[in-house]
PDB file of C-alpha atoms in Angstrom:
ATOM      1  CA  LEU I   1      43.765 202.896  73.673  1.00 91.00           C
ATOM      2  CA  LEU I   2      47.359 202.501  72.555  1.00 92.00           C
ATOM      3  CA  SER I   3      46.465 199.382  70.587  1.00 93.00           C
ATOM      4  CA  ASP I   4      43.605 201.164  68.821  1.00 93.00           C
ATOM      5  CA  ALA I   5      45.860 204.121  68.011  1.00 93.00           C
ATOM      6  CA  VAL I   6      48.521 201.851  66.478  1.00 90.00           C
ATOM      7  CA  LYS I   7      45.969 200.011  64.338  1.00 87.00           C
ATOM      8  CA  LYS I   8      44.404 203.253  63.084  1.00 90.00           C
ATOM      9  CA  GLY I   9      47.783 204.735  62.156  1.00 88.00           C
ATOM     10  CA  LEU I  10      50.253 207.094  63.781  1.00 91.00           C
ATOM     11  CA  ALA I  11      53.185 209.195  62.666  1.00 93.00           C
ATOM     12  CA  PRO I  12      56.318 206.995  62.517  1.00 89.00           C
ATOM     13  CA  SER I  13      57.902 208.406  65.683  1.00 92.00           C
ATOM     14  CA  GLU I  14      54.616 208.137  67.586  1.00 94.00           C
ATOM     15  CA  ALA I  15      54.069 204.585  66.354  1.00 91.00           C
ATOM     16  CA  ILE I  16      57.503 203.528  67.610  1.00 91.00           C
ATOM     17  CA  GLU I  17      56.828 205.042  71.023  1.00 94.00           C
ATOM     18  CA  ALA I  18      53.366 203.495  71.240  1.00 94.00           C
ATOM     19  CA  ARG I  19      54.664 200.027  70.297  1.00 92.00           C
ATOM     20  CA  GLN I  20      57.449 200.287  72.881  1.00 93.00           C
ATOM     21  CA  ARG I  21      54.909 201.192  75.565  1.00 95.00           C
ATOM     22  CA  LEU I  22      52.633 198.349  74.481  1.00 95.00           C
ATOM     23  CA  ARG I  23      55.478 195.844  74.782  1.00 94.00           C
ATOM     24  CA  GLY I  24      56.195 197.112  78.288  1.00 95.00           C
ATOM     25  CA  LEU I  25      52.535 196.762  79.217  1.00 95.00           C
ATOM     26  CA  ALA I  26      52.401 193.253  77.747  1.00 95.00           C
ATOM     27  CA  ASP I  27      55.443 192.158  79.738  1.00 95.00           C
ATOM     28  CA  THR I  28      53.549 193.045  82.923  1.00 93.00           C
ATOM     29  CA  MET I  29      49.898 192.480  82.044  1.00 95.00           C
ATOM     30  CA  ILE I  30      50.241 189.388  79.811  1.00 96.00           C
ATOM     31  CA  PHE I  31      53.597 187.681  80.310  1.00 96.00           C
ATOM     32  CA  SER I  32      53.993 187.980  84.093  1.00 96.00           C
ATOM     33  CA  PRO I  33      52.001 186.394  86.953  1.00 96.00           C
ATOM     34  CA  ALA I  34      50.366 189.774  87.724  1.00 95.00           C
ATOM     35  CA  ARG I  35      46.655 190.192  86.972  1.00 93.00           C
ATOM     36  CA  THR I  36      45.199 193.625  86.312  1.00 91.00           C
ATOM     37  CA  PRO I  37      41.600 194.105  87.530  1.00 90.00           C
ATOM     38  CA  GLY I  38      39.200 194.383  84.605  1.00 91.00           C
ATOM     39  CA  ASP I  39      41.679 193.052  82.017  1.00 93.00           C
ATOM     40  CA  LEU I  40      39.614 190.943  79.601  1.00 93.00           C
ATOM     41  CA  LEU I  41      42.696 189.424  77.975  1.00 96.00           C
ATOM     42  CA  VAL I  42      43.592 187.382  81.064  1.00 97.00           C
ATOM     43  CA  GLY I  43      41.802 185.680  83.917  1.00 96.00           C
ATOM     44  CA  ALA I  44      42.137 183.431  86.948  1.00 96.00           C
ATOM     45  CA  TYR I  45      41.580 179.685  86.951  1.00 97.00           C
ATOM     46  CA  VAL I  46      41.330 177.407  90.000  1.00 98.00           C
ATOM     47  CA  VAL I  47      42.773 173.940  89.378  1.00 98.00           C
ATOM     48  CA  LYS I  48      40.138 171.199  89.596  1.00 97.00           C
ATOM     49  CA  PRO I  49      40.450 167.416  90.055  1.00 97.00           C
ATOM     50  CA  GLY I  50      41.710 165.806  86.848  1.00 96.00           C
ATOM     51  CA  ASP I  51      43.244 169.005  85.492  1.00 97.00           C
ATOM     52  CA  THR I  52      46.662 169.091  83.895  1.00 97.00           C
ATOM     53  CA  LEU I  53      48.540 172.100  82.613  1.00 97.00           C
ATOM     54  CA  ARG I  54      47.966 170.893  79.059  1.00 97.00           C
ATOM     55  CA  ILE I  55      44.199 170.586  79.569  1.00 98.00           C
ATOM     56  CA  ILE I  56      43.985 174.075  81.071  1.00 98.00           C
ATOM     57  CA  ALA I  57      46.142 175.579  78.325  1.00 98.00           C
ATOM     58  CA  ARG I  58      44.110 173.945  75.566  1.00 97.00           C
ATOM     59  CA  ALA I  59      40.849 175.227  77.070  1.00 98.00           C
ATOM     60  CA  HIS I  60      42.182 178.800  76.909  1.00 98.00           C
ATOM     61  CA  LYS I  61      43.779 178.391  73.454  1.00 98.00           C
ATOM     62  CA  ILE I  62      47.343 179.020  74.581  1.00 98.00           C
ATOM     63  CA  SER I  63      50.401 176.806  74.752  1.00 98.00           C
ATOM     64  CA  GLU I  64      51.323 174.706  77.751  1.00 97.00           C
ATOM     65  CA  ASN I  65      54.787 176.275  77.742  1.00 97.00           C
ATOM     66  CA  LEU I  66      53.381 179.803  77.873  1.00 98.00           C
ATOM     67  CA  LEU I  67      50.998 178.924  80.713  1.00 98.00           C
ATOM     68  CA  ALA I  68      53.855 177.406  82.696  1.00 97.00           C
ATOM     69  CA  GLU I  69      56.124 180.380  82.080  1.00 97.00           C
ATOM     70  CA  VAL I  70      53.519 182.978  83.054  1.00 97.00           C
ATOM     71  CA  ASN I  71      52.819 181.147  86.314  1.00 97.00           C
ATOM     72  CA  LYS I  72      56.488 180.378  87.070  1.00 96.00           C
ATOM     73  CA  ILE I  73      55.791 176.627  87.048  1.00 96.00           C
ATOM     74  CA  LYS I  74      59.027 174.656  86.745  1.00 94.00           C
ATOM     75  CA  ASP I  75      57.491 171.183  86.401  1.00 94.00           C
ATOM     76  CA  LYS I  76      54.827 171.183  83.686  1.00 93.00           C
ATOM     77  CA  HIS I  77      53.630 167.759  84.839  1.00 91.00           C
ATOM     78  CA  PHE I  78      52.532 169.017  88.244  1.00 92.00           C
ATOM     79  CA  VAL I  79      49.826 171.476  89.306  1.00 94.00           C
ATOM     80  CA  ARG I  80      48.268 171.651  92.762  1.00 94.00           C
ATOM     81  CA  LEU I  81      44.579 171.088  93.393  1.00 96.00           C
ATOM     82  CA  ASN I  82      42.852 174.435  94.126  1.00 97.00           C
ATOM     83  CA  GLN I  83      45.909 176.340  92.901  1.00 96.00           C
ATOM     84  CA  THR I  84      44.935 179.629  91.218  1.00 97.00           C
ATOM     85  CA  LEU I  85      46.619 180.158  87.864  1.00 98.00           C
ATOM     86  CA  LYS I  86      46.751 183.200  85.668  1.00 98.00           C
ATOM     87  CA  VAL I  87      45.362 182.253  82.265  1.00 98.00           C
ATOM     88  CA  ILE I  88      45.520 184.134  78.969  1.00 98.00           C
ATOM     89  CA  ASN I  89      42.440 184.151  76.761  1.00 97.00           C
ATOM     90  CA  GLY I  90      43.938 183.136  73.427  1.00 97.00           C
ATOM     91  CA  PRO I  91      44.662 182.498  70.704  1.00 98.00           C
ATOM     92  CA  PHE I  92      47.436 184.809  69.522  1.00 98.00           C
ATOM     93  CA  HIS I  93      47.723 185.825  65.855  1.00 98.00           C
ATOM     94  CA  ALA I  94      50.448 187.536  63.824  1.00 98.00           C
ATOM     95  CA  VAL I  95      50.675 190.062  61.001  1.00 97.00           C
ATOM     96  CA  VAL I  96      53.860 190.369  58.932  1.00 98.00           C
ATOM     97  CA  ASP I  97      54.479 193.743  57.284  1.00 96.00           C
ATOM     98  CA  LYS I  98      56.811 193.243  54.337  1.00 97.00           C
ATOM     99  CA  SER I  99      57.594 196.925  53.812  1.00 94.00           C
ATOM    100  CA  ASP I 100      58.682 197.420  57.439  1.00 93.00           C
ATOM    101  CA  HIS I 101      60.179 193.939  57.985  1.00 97.00           C
ATOM    102  CA  GLU I 102      58.157 193.572  61.174  1.00 96.00           C
ATOM    103  CA  ILE I 103      55.945 190.899  62.689  1.00 98.00           C
ATOM    104  CA  TYR I 104      53.136 192.212  64.878  1.00 96.00           C
ATOM    105  CA  ILE I 105      51.561 189.975  67.533  1.00 97.00           C
ATOM    106  CA  TYR I 106      47.885 190.363  68.488  1.00 97.00           C
ATOM    107  CA  LEU I 107      45.777 188.808  71.232  1.00 97.00           C
ATOM    108  CA  ASN I 108      42.052 188.929  70.463  1.00 90.00           C
ATOM    109  CA  GLY I 109      42.583 192.017  68.336  1.00 92.00           C
ATOM    110  CA  THR I 110      44.781 193.812  70.865  1.00 95.00           C
ATOM    111  CA  TYR I 111      48.285 194.737  69.727  1.00 95.00           C
ATOM    112  CA  ILE I 112      50.810 193.053  72.027  1.00 95.00           C
ATOM    113  CA  CYS I 113      54.331 193.415  70.610  1.00 95.00           C
ATOM    114  CA  ASP I 114      56.440 193.471  67.461  1.00 95.00           C
ATOM    115  CA  MET I 115      59.757 192.056  66.257  1.00 96.00           C
ATOM    116  CA  ARG I 116      62.059 192.513  63.290  1.00 97.00           C
ATOM    117  CA  VAL I 117      62.094 189.808  60.610  1.00 98.00           C
ATOM    118  CA  ALA I 118      63.946 188.788  57.471  1.00 97.00           C
ATOM    119  CA  LEU I 119      61.857 187.868  54.426  1.00 97.00           C
ATOM    120  CA  GLY I 120      62.166 186.221  51.035  1.00 95.00           C
ATOM    121  CA  SER I 121      64.550 187.629  48.470  1.00 93.00           C
ATOM    122  CA  ASN I 122      62.985 189.293  45.429  1.00 92.00           C
ATOM    123  CA  GLY I 123      59.612 189.535  47.162  1.00 92.00           C
ATOM    124  CA  SER I 124      59.259 185.735  47.423  1.00 94.00           C
ATOM    125  CA  THR I 125      57.280 185.760  50.689  1.00 96.00           C
ATOM    126  CA  PRO I 126      53.657 185.360  49.469  1.00 96.00           C
ATOM    127  CA  THR I 127      51.089 187.793  50.828  1.00 97.00           C
ATOM    128  CA  GLY I 128      47.784 186.592  52.207  1.00 98.00           C
ATOM    129  CA  LYS I 129      46.519 184.675  55.197  1.00 98.00           C
ATOM    130  CA  TRP I 130      48.147 181.533  56.544  1.00 98.00           C
ATOM    131  CA  ILE I 131      47.147 179.171  59.315  1.00 98.00           C
ATOM    132  CA  VAL I 132      49.757 177.598  61.565  1.00 98.00           C
ATOM    133  CA  ARG I 133      49.970 174.011  60.336  1.00 97.00           C
ATOM    134  CA  ASP I 134      52.529 172.482  62.680  1.00 97.00           C
ATOM    135  CA  GLN I 135      55.476 173.241  64.943  1.00 96.00           C
ATOM    136  CA  LEU I 136      58.833 171.595  65.495  1.00 96.00           C
ATOM    137  CA  GLU I 137      61.429 172.355  68.129  1.00 95.00           C
ATOM    138  CA  ASN I 138      65.094 171.685  67.359  1.00 93.00           C
ATOM    139  CA  PRO I 139      64.427 170.715  63.732  1.00 92.00           C
ATOM    140  CA  SER I 140      66.692 169.043  61.236  1.00 92.00           C
ATOM    141  CA  TRP I 141      66.645 170.664  57.794  1.00 91.00           C
ATOM    142  CA  ALA I 142      67.631 170.019  54.199  1.00 89.00           C
ATOM    143  CA  ASP I 143      68.278 172.879  51.772  1.00 87.00           C
ATOM    144  CA  PRO I 144      65.896 172.206  48.838  1.00 85.00           C
ATOM    145  CA  ARG I 145      68.280 173.961  46.436  1.00 84.00           C
ATOM    146  CA  THR I 146      71.457 172.032  47.250  1.00 88.00           C
ATOM    147  CA  GLY I 147      70.289 168.955  49.155  1.00 87.00           C
ATOM    148  CA  LYS I 148      72.684 169.737  52.009  1.00 90.00           C
ATOM    149  CA  ARG I 149      71.356 168.523  55.359  1.00 92.00           C
ATOM    150  CA  TRP I 150      71.714 169.764  58.924  1.00 92.00           C
ATOM    151  CA  ARG I 151      70.889 167.512  61.851  1.00 91.00           C
ATOM    152  CA  ALA I 152      68.998 168.562  64.962  1.00 88.00           C
ATOM    153  CA  ASP I 153      71.257 170.282  67.532  1.00 85.00           C
ATOM    154  CA  ASP I 154      73.610 171.500  64.799  1.00 88.00           C
ATOM    155  CA  PRO I 155      74.556 175.099  65.724  1.00 88.00           C
ATOM    156  CA  ASP I 156      75.077 175.825  62.027  1.00 89.00           C
ATOM    157  CA  ASN I 157      71.505 174.874  61.112  1.00 91.00           C
ATOM    158  CA  PRO I 158      70.295 177.866  59.040  1.00 91.00           C
ATOM    159  CA  ILE I 159      66.714 177.673  60.381  1.00 93.00           C
ATOM    160  CA  GLY I 160      67.730 177.800  64.036  1.00 94.00           C
ATOM    161  CA  GLU I 161      65.987 176.082  66.938  1.00 95.00           C
ATOM    162  CA  TYR I 162      62.296 176.473  66.015  1.00 96.00           C
ATOM    163  CA  TRP I 163      60.100 175.855  62.981  1.00 97.00           C
ATOM    164  CA  ILE I 164      56.456 176.994  62.641  1.00 98.00           C
ATOM    165  CA  GLY I 165      54.970 175.500  59.482  1.00 97.00           C
ATOM    166  CA  LEU I 166      52.304 177.466  57.588  1.00 97.00           C
ATOM    167  CA  GLU I 167      49.527 176.608  55.154  1.00 97.00           C
ATOM    168  CA  GLY I 168      48.058 179.305  52.898  1.00 97.00           C
ATOM    169  CA  VAL I 169      44.306 179.879  53.143  1.00 97.00           C
ATOM    170  CA  GLU I 170      43.663 183.318  51.576  1.00 97.00           C
ATOM    171  CA  GLY I 171      45.122 185.626  48.936  1.00 97.00           C
ATOM    172  CA  ASP I 172      48.325 184.696  47.109  1.00 96.00           C
ATOM    173  CA  ALA I 173      49.045 182.218  49.895  1.00 96.00           C
ATOM    174  CA  VAL I 174      46.113 179.918  49.054  1.00 96.00           C
ATOM    175  CA  GLY I 175      47.192 176.303  48.712  1.00 92.00           C
ATOM    176  CA  GLN I 176      50.849 177.016  49.396  1.00 92.00           C
ATOM    177  CA  VAL I 177      52.847 174.875  51.823  1.00 88.00           C
ATOM    178  CA  GLY I 178      56.527 174.592  52.670  1.00 90.00           C
ATOM    179  CA  PHE I 179      56.669 178.143  54.023  1.00 95.00           C
ATOM    180  CA  GLY I 180      57.170 178.845  57.700  1.00 96.00           C
ATOM    181  CA  VAL I 181      58.334 181.095  60.480  1.00 98.00           C
ATOM    182  CA  HIS I 182      61.699 180.069  61.884  1.00 97.00           C
ATOM    183  CA  GLY I 183      64.916 181.145  63.541  1.00 96.00           C
ATOM    184  CA  THR I 184      68.336 181.713  62.029  1.00 95.00           C
ATOM    185  CA  ASN I 185      72.012 181.174  62.690  1.00 91.00           C
ATOM    186  CA  ASP I 186      72.727 184.554  61.063  1.00 92.00           C
ATOM    187  CA  GLU I 187      71.241 187.347  63.186  1.00 94.00           C
ATOM    188  CA  SER I 188      72.745 189.968  60.850  1.00 95.00           C
ATOM    189  CA  SER I 189      70.241 188.938  58.159  1.00 95.00           C
ATOM    190  CA  ILE I 190      67.258 190.217  60.159  1.00 97.00           C
ATOM    191  CA  GLY I 191      65.608 193.184  58.453  1.00 96.00           C
ATOM    192  CA  GLN I 192      66.663 192.079  54.964  1.00 96.00           C
ATOM    193  CA  ASP I 193      65.157 190.175  52.026  1.00 96.00           C
ATOM    194  CA  VAL I 194      67.422 187.142  51.978  1.00 94.00           C
ATOM    195  CA  SER I 195      65.408 183.970  52.669  1.00 91.00           C
ATOM    196  CA  MET I 196      63.786 181.518  50.245  1.00 91.00           C
ATOM    197  CA  GLY I 197      60.396 182.971  51.205  1.00 94.00           C
ATOM    198  CA  CYS I 198      60.059 182.091  54.865  1.00 95.00           C
ATOM    199  CA  VAL I 199      59.772 184.569  57.736  1.00 98.00           C
ATOM    200  CA  ARG I 200      62.996 184.586  59.748  1.00 97.00           C
ATOM    201  CA  LEU I 201      63.440 185.880  63.315  1.00 98.00           C
ATOM    202  CA  GLY I 202      66.307 186.225  65.743  1.00 96.00           C
ATOM    203  CA  ALA I 203      66.815 183.497  68.353  1.00 94.00           C
ATOM    204  CA  LYS I 204      65.149 185.293  71.275  1.00 95.00           C
ATOM    205  CA  ASP I 205      62.167 186.429  69.208  1.00 97.00           C
ATOM    206  CA  ILE I 206      61.413 183.076  67.583  1.00 97.00           C
ATOM    207  CA  ALA I 207      61.511 181.417  71.013  1.00 97.00           C
ATOM    208  CA  LEU I 208      58.696 183.725  72.129  1.00 97.00           C
ATOM    209  CA  VAL I 209      56.657 183.474  68.921  1.00 98.00           C
ATOM    210  CA  TYR I 210      56.907 179.675  69.101  1.00 98.00           C
ATOM    211  CA  LYS I 211      55.216 179.774  72.512  1.00 97.00           C
ATOM    212  CA  LEU I 212      52.490 182.157  71.296  1.00 98.00           C
ATOM    213  CA  LEU I 213      51.258 180.709  67.998  1.00 98.00           C
ATOM    214  CA  LEU I 214      49.286 177.457  68.044  1.00 98.00           C
ATOM    215  CA  PRO I 215      48.685 174.896  65.268  1.00 98.00           C
ATOM    216  CA  LYS I 216      45.180 174.997  63.753  1.00 97.00           C
ATOM    217  CA  LEU I 217      44.234 178.071  65.824  1.00 97.00           C
ATOM    218  CA  SER I 218      46.692 180.898  65.117  1.00 98.00           C
ATOM    219  CA  THR I 219      46.949 182.742  61.810  1.00 98.00           C
ATOM    220  CA  VAL I 220      49.777 184.676  60.194  1.00 98.00           C
ATOM    221  CA  THR I 221      48.747 187.391  57.732  1.00 98.00           C
ATOM    222  CA  VAL I 222      51.438 188.697  55.378  1.00 98.00           C
ATOM    223  CA  GLN I 223      50.833 192.141  53.903  1.00 97.00           C
ATOM    224  CA  ASP I 224      52.837 194.446  51.633  1.00 93.00           C
TER     225      ASP I 224
END
């Protein structure tokens, strides 16, 4: 009900309260081991012979890292036969609102949570629909304007610890590549129009989004 209310439109103060409550619900109902009876967004899965965490995650269109985190599994290479896991029925998708500098996360149409973002200066983040093309953890990066390079593990790397590459498929985004969702080494820039067109998140938020969005399955829609 809260998700439907947010999507249909609420007064600003009510929308903030509803989104806060939705994030609290998601922390318990989606991102914890707890399973709520009747919740269609999650389910239970009994590990069968030949299963691996990766196989189970792929079948439910979520990441291996997210599945491990939700089930408090420390070793992703080991699951017990007949073990019951909580699974999430993915995939996740995202909507970026340029006017509010927010990214909204959805799971099968249900609003899950939101985060603040930085966007391209002078409106340079193209609107339209993008599909997640690839992902890279701990990336190196070269500034296309200056040619300056940052190696992986460099704390001064402007794009932070995670890169989610995008490919435009609808609207002004069609055919465009080189844009992505990434972190930052300058948290004070969040909420501003300062990037070269990419969507920039704080360190904690990009770490979560990286676990939620999947290449070839998740979409990111950018709207004014």
